[in-house]
């Protein structure tokens, strides 16, 4: 259920109800501008990932800066974007199940929609849905370039699947999905460069195999916030599917060097208890912040560490000599992983110079189907 917004435009930040998802608008806008400029300079297309932001407002801001469309991981996310006027959408994931595929095919009436496949049976199911809807669906072949998740093997297996797609009257072969998720958070530049070099080589070999089979490859998509510069410079990838760059998080900050973007996203929390020396508790626990990528950082407060959450509480450790937070004081917490953090909230609270400027609904929150 959509919750009432935790703030109103014009409020001071310290008047916001907590926990709340805070978006530093100056940093956010600088991130969008910087990535748009980098992609344009590299001569590659930008297709940001809506699984991160889940927001029509943000999608349209990215499109206004030259993005060619949006990625999603779920049909429900694609529906919300299409209904909201985003007209070029790639579901950069496999979709299985007749009901989901029927919904996906229906979206072609209002938007250009593509989906990924990595198995002949999956292609057949997409074909059935497209035929039933009287439409033609674009399908990309996902190849496994090192993540070890979805994807067929590069080369012969990928070509066979592409031929199957291209032979259908109800499908169109759209290219390759070659995302290396594990590479995004490899800490050293050497590790990231080696991983993406292998991914680019696998994609390039597959493109050559496709050409020998008489198949053009309009899209070679992939990349993420941790490695986008490597894919852009490879000469192989045509689209960058970056998402976290708009916000950043504590885990990306651990990369050496971190991606060239500003920290724009935080969770505003209130100190609800100061029970003893060296300890405090905030009103942001498991339900406010994921910890799959480590604990959040306490922004701007040296010597204060978020040690661990329970359902509704977050325990802070205050090191000797650090300023002890006051009861009722508000702290910004930088999440370890921005994507699942955003999915916990109904609203972005856009803040500039300490004042609430806007409230943006997170329209695709919880869109898992």
mmCIF file of C-alpha atoms in Angstrom:
data_model
loop_
_atom_site.group_PDB
_atom_site.id
_atom_site.type_symbol
_atom_site.label_atom_id
_atom_site.label_comp_id
_atom_site.label_asym_id
_atom_site.label_seq_id
_atom_site.Cartn_x
_atom_site.Cartn_y
_atom_site.Cartn_z
ATOM 1 C CA UNK A 1 0.000 0.000 0.000
ATOM 2 C CA UNK A 2 1.350 3.411 -0.934
ATOM 3 C CA UNK A 3 2.269 5.251 2.260
ATOM 4 C CA UNK A 4 1.736 8.984 2.767
ATOM 5 C CA UNK A 5 4.868 10.952 1.892
ATOM 6 C CA UNK A 6 7.176 11.515 4.858
ATOM 7 C CA UNK A 7 7.678 15.191 4.040
ATOM 8 C CA UNK A 8 6.339 18.185 2.168
ATOM 9 C CA UNK A 9 8.168 20.546 -0.181
ATOM 10 C CA UNK A 10 9.686 23.430 1.732
ATOM 11 C CA UNK A 11 10.335 21.466 4.923
ATOM 12 C CA UNK A 12 13.765 21.460 6.469
ATOM 13 C CA UNK A 13 15.446 18.046 6.280
ATOM 14 C CA UNK A 14 15.285 17.671 10.064
ATOM 15 C CA UNK A 15 11.484 17.837 9.878
ATOM 16 C CA UNK A 16 11.201 14.735 7.657
ATOM 17 C CA UNK A 17 9.561 11.659 9.181
ATOM 18 C CA UNK A 18 11.993 8.764 9.435
ATOM 19 C CA UNK A 19 13.117 6.367 8.164
ATOM 20 C CA UNK A 20 13.008 8.154 4.816
ATOM 21 C CA UNK A 21 14.811 7.750 1.508
ATOM 22 C CA UNK A 22 16.741 10.953 0.827
ATOM 23 C CA UNK A 23 17.921 11.955 -2.628
ATOM 24 C CA UNK A 24 20.533 14.701 -2.742
ATOM 25 C CA UNK A 25 19.345 16.430 -5.897
ATOM 26 C CA UNK A 26 22.600 18.257 -6.666
ATOM 27 C CA UNK A 27 24.591 15.007 -6.548
ATOM 28 C CA UNK A 28 21.904 13.041 -8.391
ATOM 29 C CA UNK A 29 21.666 15.519 -11.261
ATOM 30 C CA UNK A 30 25.445 15.713 -11.526
ATOM 31 C CA UNK A 31 25.569 11.894 -11.796
ATOM 32 C CA UNK A 32 22.987 11.816 -14.592
ATOM 33 C CA UNK A 33 24.819 14.537 -16.498
ATOM 34 C CA UNK A 34 28.220 12.916 -16.040
ATOM 35 C CA UNK A 35 27.146 9.486 -17.286
ATOM 36 C CA UNK A 36 25.287 10.971 -20.251
ATOM 37 C CA UNK A 37 28.416 12.884 -21.217
ATOM 38 C CA UNK A 38 30.687 9.851 -20.832
ATOM 39 C CA UNK A 39 28.433 7.672 -22.993
ATOM 40 C CA UNK A 40 28.156 10.327 -25.692
ATOM 41 C CA UNK A 41 31.923 10.832 -25.749
ATOM 42 C CA UNK A 42 32.468 7.067 -26.086
ATOM 43 C CA UNK A 43 29.930 6.798 -28.902
ATOM 44 C CA UNK A 44 27.787 4.198 -27.146
ATOM 45 C CA UNK A 45 24.093 4.259 -26.324
ATOM 46 C CA UNK A 46 22.839 4.604 -22.782
ATOM 47 C CA UNK A 47 19.992 2.365 -21.611
ATOM 48 C CA UNK A 48 19.826 2.841 -17.827
ATOM 49 C CA UNK A 49 18.473 0.111 -15.607
ATOM 50 C CA UNK A 50 15.107 0.857 -14.033
ATOM 51 C CA UNK A 51 15.461 -2.087 -11.651
ATOM 52 C CA UNK A 52 17.589 0.315 -9.628
ATOM 53 C CA UNK A 53 15.472 3.463 -9.530
ATOM 54 C CA UNK A 54 11.961 2.028 -10.174
ATOM 55 C CA UNK A 55 10.772 5.544 -10.959
ATOM 56 C CA UNK A 56 9.035 7.096 -13.945
ATOM 57 C CA UNK A 57 10.288 10.509 -12.886
ATOM 58 C CA UNK A 58 13.896 9.359 -13.005
ATOM 59 C CA UNK A 59 13.424 7.385 -16.223
ATOM 60 C CA UNK A 60 12.196 10.492 -18.008
ATOM 61 C CA UNK A 61 15.101 12.537 -16.653
ATOM 62 C CA UNK A 62 17.501 9.969 -18.073
ATOM 63 C CA UNK A 63 15.694 9.975 -21.414
ATOM 64 C CA UNK A 64 15.865 13.772 -21.502
ATOM 65 C CA UNK A 65 19.656 13.447 -21.239
ATOM 66 C CA UNK A 66 19.879 11.206 -24.287
ATOM 67 C CA UNK A 67 19.167 7.682 -23.037
ATOM 68 C CA UNK A 68 17.667 5.507 -25.790
ATOM 69 C CA UNK A 69 15.334 3.681 -23.405
ATOM 70 C CA UNK A 70 15.304 1.713 -20.191
ATOM 71 C CA UNK A 71 16.114 -1.791 -18.979
ATOM 72 C CA UNK A 72 13.999 -3.720 -16.524
ATOM 73 C CA UNK A 73 14.316 -7.144 -14.955
ATOM 74 C CA UNK A 74 10.597 -7.805 -14.523
ATOM 75 C CA UNK A 75 7.492 -7.531 -16.695
ATOM 76 C CA UNK A 76 5.750 -5.507 -13.981
ATOM 77 C CA UNK A 77 8.519 -2.908 -14.129
ATOM 78 C CA UNK A 78 8.185 -2.784 -17.921
ATOM 79 C CA UNK A 79 4.418 -2.281 -17.637
ATOM 80 C CA UNK A 80 4.784 0.672 -15.292
ATOM 81 C CA UNK A 81 7.361 2.305 -17.556
ATOM 82 C CA UNK A 82 5.338 1.733 -20.724
ATOM 83 C CA UNK A 83 2.123 3.009 -19.165
ATOM 84 C CA UNK A 84 4.098 6.061 -18.072
ATOM 85 C CA UNK A 85 5.342 6.913 -21.554
ATOM 86 C CA UNK A 86 8.703 5.141 -21.780
ATOM 87 C CA UNK A 87 8.582 3.799 -25.322
ATOM 88 C CA UNK A 88 11.718 1.636 -25.658
ATOM 89 C CA UNK A 89 12.164 -1.086 -23.034
ATOM 90 C CA UNK A 90 14.430 -4.109 -22.797
ATOM 91 C CA UNK A 91 13.591 -6.750 -20.223
ATOM 92 C CA UNK A 92 17.208 -7.766 -19.760
ATOM 93 C CA UNK A 93 16.206 -11.075 -18.247
ATOM 94 C CA UNK A 94 14.476 -14.326 -19.090
ATOM 95 C CA UNK A 95 10.685 -14.310 -18.702
ATOM 96 C CA UNK A 96 9.022 -17.665 -18.100
ATOM 97 C CA UNK A 97 5.309 -18.390 -17.738
ATOM 98 C CA UNK A 98 2.385 -17.857 -20.116
ATOM 99 C CA UNK A 99 0.707 -15.111 -18.091
ATOM 100 C CA UNK A 100 3.864 -13.029 -17.827
ATOM 101 C CA UNK A 101 4.607 -13.503 -21.519
ATOM 102 C CA UNK A 102 1.056 -12.533 -22.483
ATOM 103 C CA UNK A 103 1.459 -9.315 -20.487
ATOM 104 C CA UNK A 104 4.803 -8.652 -22.145
ATOM 105 C CA UNK A 105 3.387 -9.209 -25.629
ATOM 106 C CA UNK A 106 0.474 -6.864 -24.863
ATOM 107 C CA UNK A 107 2.924 -4.047 -24.158
ATOM 108 C CA UNK A 108 4.022 -4.013 -27.804
ATOM 109 C CA UNK A 109 0.792 -2.140 -28.550
ATOM 110 C CA UNK A 110 2.145 0.930 -26.754
ATOM 111 C CA UNK A 111 5.943 0.555 -26.693
ATOM 112 C CA UNK A 112 8.900 -1.092 -28.345
ATOM 113 C CA UNK A 113 9.660 -4.080 -26.129
ATOM 114 C CA UNK A 114 12.431 -6.681 -26.164
ATOM 115 C CA UNK A 115 13.236 -9.638 -23.919
ATOM 116 C CA UNK A 116 16.104 -12.104 -23.412
ATOM 117 C CA UNK A 117 16.199 -15.864 -23.860
ATOM 118 C CA UNK A 118 18.776 -18.560 -23.202
ATOM 119 C CA UNK A 119 16.923 -21.783 -24.112
ATOM 120 C CA UNK A 120 14.982 -23.053 -27.146
ATOM 121 C CA UNK A 121 11.959 -23.809 -24.969
ATOM 122 C CA UNK A 122 11.999 -20.229 -23.737
ATOM 123 C CA UNK A 123 12.075 -18.977 -27.314
ATOM 124 C CA UNK A 124 9.142 -21.229 -28.188
ATOM 125 C CA UNK A 125 7.111 -19.858 -25.277
ATOM 126 C CA UNK A 126 7.829 -16.258 -26.311
ATOM 127 C CA UNK A 127 6.824 -17.154 -29.869
ATOM 128 C CA UNK A 128 3.511 -18.612 -28.681
ATOM 129 C CA UNK A 129 2.712 -15.462 -26.703
ATOM 130 C CA UNK A 130 3.589 -13.186 -29.623
ATOM 131 C CA UNK A 131 1.476 -15.212 -32.030
ATOM 132 C CA UNK A 132 -1.506 -15.160 -29.658
ATOM 133 C CA UNK A 133 -1.208 -11.392 -29.311
ATOM 134 C CA UNK A 134 -0.864 -10.866 -33.055
ATOM 135 C CA UNK A 135 2.453 -9.087 -32.573
ATOM 136 C CA UNK A 136 6.166 -9.556 -33.124
ATOM 137 C CA UNK A 137 8.539 -9.596 -30.159
ATOM 138 C CA UNK A 138 12.225 -8.772 -30.285
ATOM 139 C CA UNK A 139 14.398 -11.336 -28.500
ATOM 140 C CA UNK A 140 18.046 -11.037 -27.489
ATOM 141 C CA UNK A 141 20.164 -14.094 -26.813
ATOM 142 C CA UNK A 142 21.769 -13.901 -23.396
ATOM 143 C CA UNK A 143 25.281 -15.308 -23.284
ATOM 144 C CA UNK A 144 27.168 -16.169 -20.113
ATOM 145 C CA UNK A 145 30.288 -14.011 -20.128
ATOM 146 C CA UNK A 146 31.471 -14.916 -16.640
ATOM 147 C CA UNK A 147 28.710 -14.363 -14.111
ATOM 148 C CA UNK A 148 27.630 -18.004 -14.091
ATOM 149 C CA UNK A 149 23.956 -17.166 -13.788
ATOM 150 C CA UNK A 150 21.717 -17.109 -16.866
ATOM 151 C CA UNK A 151 22.939 -17.337 -20.449
ATOM 152 C CA UNK A 152 23.953 -19.849 -23.089
ATOM 153 C CA UNK A 153 27.585 -20.472 -23.928
ATOM 154 C CA UNK A 154 29.048 -17.927 -26.351
ATOM 155 C CA UNK A 155 29.617 -19.129 -29.889
ATOM 156 C CA UNK A 156 27.864 -22.080 -31.494
ATOM 157 C CA UNK A 157 25.126 -22.492 -28.890
ATOM 158 C CA UNK A 158 24.256 -18.796 -29.036
ATOM 159 C CA UNK A 159 24.194 -18.835 -32.835
ATOM 160 C CA UNK A 160 21.826 -21.808 -32.877
ATOM 161 C CA UNK A 161 19.428 -19.969 -30.572
ATOM 162 C CA UNK A 162 19.668 -16.787 -32.649
ATOM 163 C CA UNK A 163 18.840 -18.771 -35.790
ATOM 164 C CA UNK A 164 15.786 -20.197 -34.060
ATOM 165 C CA UNK A 165 14.610 -16.689 -33.211
ATOM 166 C CA UNK A 166 15.312 -15.263 -36.654
ATOM 167 C CA UNK A 167 13.415 -18.119 -38.338
ATOM 168 C CA UNK A 168 10.180 -17.275 -36.528
ATOM 169 C CA UNK A 169 7.477 -15.151 -38.175
ATOM 170 C CA UNK A 170 6.534 -13.834 -34.734
ATOM 171 C CA UNK A 171 9.982 -12.963 -33.395
ATOM 172 C CA UNK A 172 12.883 -10.734 -34.369
ATOM 173 C CA UNK A 173 16.489 -11.359 -33.376
ATOM 174 C CA UNK A 174 17.627 -8.274 -31.481
ATOM 175 C CA UNK A 175 21.228 -9.064 -30.568
ATOM 176 C CA UNK A 176 23.159 -10.209 -27.521
ATOM 177 C CA UNK A 177 22.820 -9.621 -23.815
ATOM 178 C CA UNK A 178 26.341 -9.914 -22.356
ATOM 179 C CA UNK A 179 26.228 -8.581 -18.803
ATOM 180 C CA UNK A 180 29.006 -9.549 -16.389
ATOM 181 C CA UNK A 181 27.438 -8.906 -12.989
ATOM 182 C CA UNK A 182 30.272 -10.333 -10.922
ATOM 183 C CA UNK A 183 32.762 -7.940 -12.453
ATOM 184 C CA UNK A 184 31.015 -4.868 -11.074
ATOM 185 C CA UNK A 185 32.321 -5.264 -7.541
ATOM 186 C CA UNK A 186 35.753 -6.750 -8.150
ATOM 187 C CA UNK A 187 37.841 -4.429 -6.069
ATOM 188 C CA UNK A 188 40.999 -3.843 -8.095
ATOM 189 C CA UNK A 189 41.110 -2.220 -11.529
ATOM 190 C CA UNK A 190 43.213 -5.130 -12.799
ATOM 191 C CA UNK A 191 40.562 -7.674 -11.797
ATOM 192 C CA UNK A 192 37.785 -5.657 -13.429
ATOM 193 C CA UNK A 193 39.786 -5.097 -16.603
ATOM 194 C CA UNK A 194 40.605 -8.792 -16.943
ATOM 195 C CA UNK A 195 36.988 -9.842 -16.406
ATOM 196 C CA UNK A 196 35.600 -7.402 -18.964
ATOM 197 C CA UNK A 197 38.321 -8.204 -21.490
ATOM 198 C CA UNK A 198 37.186 -11.840 -21.382
ATOM 199 C CA UNK A 199 33.530 -10.807 -21.628
ATOM 200 C CA UNK A 200 34.213 -8.528 -24.601
ATOM 201 C CA UNK A 201 36.184 -11.243 -26.373
ATOM 202 C CA UNK A 202 33.381 -13.763 -25.874
ATOM 203 C CA UNK A 203 30.814 -11.285 -27.187
ATOM 204 C CA UNK A 204 32.978 -10.295 -30.139
ATOM 205 C CA UNK A 205 33.581 -13.907 -31.160
ATOM 206 C CA UNK A 206 29.861 -14.579 -30.984
ATOM 207 C CA UNK A 207 29.075 -11.515 -33.108
ATOM 208 C CA UNK A 208 31.514 -12.783 -35.751
ATOM 209 C CA UNK A 209 29.917 -16.234 -35.645
ATOM 210 C CA UNK A 210 26.512 -14.619 -36.092
ATOM 211 C CA UNK A 211 27.714 -12.623 -39.082
ATOM 212 C CA UNK A 212 29.086 -15.753 -40.710
ATOM 213 C CA UNK A 213 25.648 -17.269 -40.180
ATOM 214 C CA UNK A 214 24.084 -14.292 -41.964
ATOM 215 C CA UNK A 215 22.693 -12.626 -38.829
ATOM 216 C CA UNK A 216 23.189 -8.976 -37.910
ATOM 217 C CA UNK A 217 23.539 -8.114 -34.223
ATOM 218 C CA UNK A 218 21.863 -4.733 -33.621
ATOM 219 C CA UNK A 219 22.439 -4.684 -29.851
ATOM 220 C CA UNK A 220 25.364 -5.923 -27.793
ATOM 221 C CA UNK A 221 24.260 -4.881 -24.343
ATOM 222 C CA UNK A 222 25.746 -5.145 -20.893
ATOM 223 C CA UNK A 223 27.988 -3.124 -18.570
ATOM 224 C CA UNK A 224 27.270 -1.794 -15.126
ATOM 225 C CA UNK A 225 28.305 1.044 -12.883
ATOM 226 C CA UNK A 226 31.506 -0.724 -11.826
ATOM 227 C CA UNK A 227 32.856 -1.441 -15.315
ATOM 228 C CA UNK A 228 30.992 0.714 -17.855
ATOM 229 C CA UNK A 229 34.133 2.527 -19.012
ATOM 230 C CA UNK A 230 35.723 -0.797 -19.959
ATOM 231 C CA UNK A 231 32.737 -1.944 -22.021
ATOM 232 C CA UNK A 232 32.446 1.480 -23.625
ATOM 233 C CA UNK A 233 36.112 1.396 -24.665
ATOM 234 C CA UNK A 234 36.003 -2.193 -25.931
ATOM 235 C CA UNK A 235 34.588 -1.381 -29.341
ATOM 236 C CA UNK A 236 32.219 -4.335 -28.895
ATOM 237 C CA UNK A 237 29.343 -3.148 -26.718
ATOM 238 C CA UNK A 238 26.730 -0.850 -28.226
ATOM 239 C CA UNK A 239 24.606 -0.179 -25.128
ATOM 240 C CA UNK A 240 25.420 0.467 -21.463
ATOM 241 C CA UNK A 241 22.896 -0.874 -18.947
ATOM 242 C CA UNK A 242 24.065 1.070 -15.905
ATOM 243 C CA UNK A 243 21.806 1.639 -12.916
ATOM 244 C CA UNK A 244 23.520 2.458 -9.614
ATOM 245 C CA UNK A 245 25.488 5.382 -11.068
ATOM 246 C CA UNK A 246 22.529 7.670 -10.391
ATOM 247 C CA UNK A 247 22.770 7.082 -6.625
ATOM 248 C CA UNK A 248 25.908 5.139 -5.601
ATOM 249 C CA UNK A 249 26.232 3.108 -2.416
ATOM 250 C CA UNK A 250 28.741 1.984 0.202
ATOM 251 C CA UNK A 251 29.717 -1.181 -1.649
ATOM 252 C CA UNK A 252 30.656 0.617 -4.867
ATOM 253 C CA UNK A 253 32.692 3.020 -2.733
ATOM 254 C CA UNK A 254 34.908 0.050 -1.804
ATOM 255 C CA UNK A 255 36.081 -0.387 -5.413
ATOM 256 C CA UNK A 256 39.577 0.869 -6.198
ATOM 257 C CA UNK A 257 39.069 3.433 -7.546
ATOM 258 C CA UNK A 258 35.343 3.918 -6.938
ATOM 259 C CA UNK A 259 33.144 4.846 -9.894
ATOM 260 C CA UNK A 260 33.324 8.576 -10.762
ATOM 261 C CA UNK A 261 29.974 9.545 -9.292
ATOM 262 C CA UNK A 262 28.763 11.299 -6.154
ATOM 263 C CA UNK A 263 26.892 9.686 -3.288
ATOM 264 C CA UNK A 264 23.326 10.879 -3.819
ATOM 265 C CA UNK A 265 21.211 8.362 -1.879
ATOM 266 C CA UNK A 266 20.852 7.896 1.855
ATOM 267 C CA UNK A 267 18.369 6.761 4.449
ATOM 268 C CA UNK A 268 17.515 9.405 6.999
ATOM 269 C CA UNK A 269 17.181 7.895 10.479
ATOM 270 C CA UNK A 270 16.453 9.277 13.935
ATOM 271 C CA UNK A 271 18.388 8.448 17.094
ATOM 272 C CA UNK A 272 15.694 6.802 19.227
ATOM 273 C CA UNK A 273 17.807 5.685 22.184
ATOM 274 C CA UNK A 274 21.172 6.507 23.793
ATOM 275 C CA UNK A 275 21.155 3.725 26.380
ATOM 276 C CA UNK A 276 24.795 3.784 27.498
ATOM 277 C CA UNK A 277 28.195 5.268 26.769
ATOM 278 C CA UNK A 278 29.520 4.200 23.400
ATOM 279 C CA UNK A 279 26.134 3.164 22.040
ATOM 280 C CA UNK A 280 23.072 4.586 20.340
ATOM 281 C CA UNK A 281 20.097 3.193 18.439
ATOM 282 C CA UNK A 282 18.404 4.555 15.313
ATOM 283 C CA UNK A 283 14.945 3.772 13.921
ATOM 284 C CA UNK A 284 16.308 2.052 10.793
ATOM 285 C CA UNK A 285 16.806 -1.696 10.949
ATOM 286 C CA UNK A 286 16.324 -4.621 8.572
ATOM 287 C CA UNK A 287 13.054 -3.193 7.257
ATOM 288 C CA UNK A 288 14.719 0.099 6.343
ATOM 289 C CA UNK A 289 18.091 -1.051 5.034
ATOM 290 C CA UNK A 290 19.387 -4.253 3.401
ATOM 291 C CA UNK A 291 22.702 -5.637 4.600
ATOM 292 C CA UNK A 292 23.452 -8.088 1.758
ATOM 293 C CA UNK A 293 26.395 -5.880 0.746
ATOM 294 C CA UNK A 294 27.508 -4.927 4.224
ATOM 295 C CA UNK A 295 26.389 -2.476 6.849
ATOM 296 C CA UNK A 296 25.466 1.094 5.951
ATOM 297 C CA UNK A 297 27.888 3.905 6.640
ATOM 298 C CA UNK A 298 27.035 6.847 8.882
ATOM 299 C CA UNK A 299 27.542 9.855 6.647
ATOM 300 C CA UNK A 300 29.642 12.746 7.904
ATOM 301 C CA UNK A 301 30.133 11.379 11.404
ATOM 302 C CA UNK A 302 33.607 10.010 11.999
ATOM 303 C CA UNK A 303 33.856 7.511 14.802
ATOM 304 C CA UNK A 304 30.260 6.290 14.586
ATOM 305 C CA UNK A 305 29.677 2.843 13.129
ATOM 306 C CA UNK A 306 26.427 1.091 12.279
ATOM 307 C CA UNK A 307 27.072 -2.290 13.853
ATOM 308 C CA UNK A 308 23.945 -4.299 13.204
ATOM 309 C CA UNK A 309 20.196 -4.193 12.698
ATOM 310 C CA UNK A 310 17.181 -5.923 14.134
ATOM 311 C CA UNK A 311 13.745 -5.511 12.581
ATOM 312 C CA UNK A 312 13.122 -1.886 13.580
ATOM 313 C CA UNK A 313 16.388 -0.879 15.273
ATOM 314 C CA UNK A 314 19.896 -0.113 14.099
ATOM 315 C CA UNK A 315 22.684 -0.326 16.683
ATOM 316 C CA UNK A 316 25.444 2.281 16.533
ATOM 317 C CA UNK A 317 28.858 2.024 18.126
ATOM 318 C CA UNK A 318 30.451 5.320 19.144
ATOM 319 C CA UNK A 319 34.221 5.159 19.353
ATOM 320 C CA UNK A 320 36.065 6.903 22.195
ATOM 321 C CA UNK A 321 36.493 10.584 21.450
ATOM 322 C CA UNK A 322 33.721 10.726 18.834
ATOM 323 C CA UNK A 323 30.787 13.072 19.263
ATOM 324 C CA UNK A 324 27.919 11.149 20.805
ATOM 325 C CA UNK A 325 24.642 11.614 18.893
ATOM 326 C CA UNK A 326 21.793 13.210 20.789
ATOM 327 C CA UNK A 327 18.387 11.665 21.352
ATOM 328 C CA UNK A 328 16.218 12.787 18.428
ATOM 329 C CA UNK A 329 19.188 13.704 16.234
ATOM 330 C CA UNK A 330 18.918 12.698 12.593
ATOM 331 C CA UNK A 331 21.673 10.851 10.769
ATOM 332 C CA UNK A 332 22.113 9.994 7.096
ATOM 333 C CA UNK A 333 22.965 6.342 6.489
ATOM 334 C CA UNK A 334 24.623 5.353 3.200
ATOM 335 C CA UNK A 335 23.213 1.949 2.190
ATOM 336 C CA UNK A 336 25.481 -0.910 1.230
ATOM 337 C CA UNK A 337 23.334 -1.732 -1.818
ATOM 338 C CA UNK A 338 21.140 0.935 -3.365
ATOM 339 C CA UNK A 339 18.770 -1.284 -5.406
ATOM 340 C CA UNK A 340 17.042 -3.237 -2.601
ATOM 341 C CA UNK A 341 17.149 -0.158 -0.365
ATOM 342 C CA UNK A 342 15.044 1.798 -2.848
ATOM 343 C CA UNK A 343 12.562 -1.066 -3.128
ATOM 344 C CA UNK A 344 11.715 -0.644 0.574
ATOM 345 C CA UNK A 345 10.295 2.863 0.118
ATOM 346 C CA UNK A 346 7.307 4.500 -1.551
ATOM 347 C CA UNK A 347 8.859 7.936 -1.985
ATOM 348 C CA UNK A 348 12.087 9.685 -2.828
ATOM 349 C CA UNK A 349 12.483 12.800 -0.718
ATOM 350 C CA UNK A 350 14.432 15.168 -2.952
ATOM 351 C CA UNK A 351 16.572 17.545 -0.906
ATOM 352 C CA UNK A 352 18.615 20.547 -1.956
ATOM 353 C CA UNK A 353 20.527 22.827 0.431
ATOM 354 C CA UNK A 354 18.859 21.290 3.466
ATOM 355 C CA UNK A 355 15.299 21.778 2.199
ATOM 356 C CA UNK A 356 12.812 19.320 0.728
ATOM 357 C CA UNK A 357 12.285 20.287 -2.901
ATOM 358 C CA UNK A 358 10.195 17.407 -4.242
ATOM 359 C CA UNK A 359 8.557 14.056 -3.493
ATOM 360 C CA UNK A 360 8.763 11.406 -6.235
ATOM 361 C CA UNK A 361 6.754 8.184 -6.035
ATOM 362 C CA UNK A 362 8.688 4.938 -6.469
ATOM 363 C CA UNK A 363 6.092 3.621 -8.862
ATOM 364 C CA UNK A 364 7.596 0.164 -9.462
ATOM 365 C CA UNK A 365 8.282 -0.624 -5.830
ATOM 366 C CA UNK A 366 7.659 -4.319 -5.197
ATOM 367 C CA UNK A 367 7.223 -5.068 -8.913
ATOM 368 C CA UNK A 368 8.481 -8.652 -8.781
ATOM 369 C CA UNK A 369 6.315 -10.466 -11.346
#
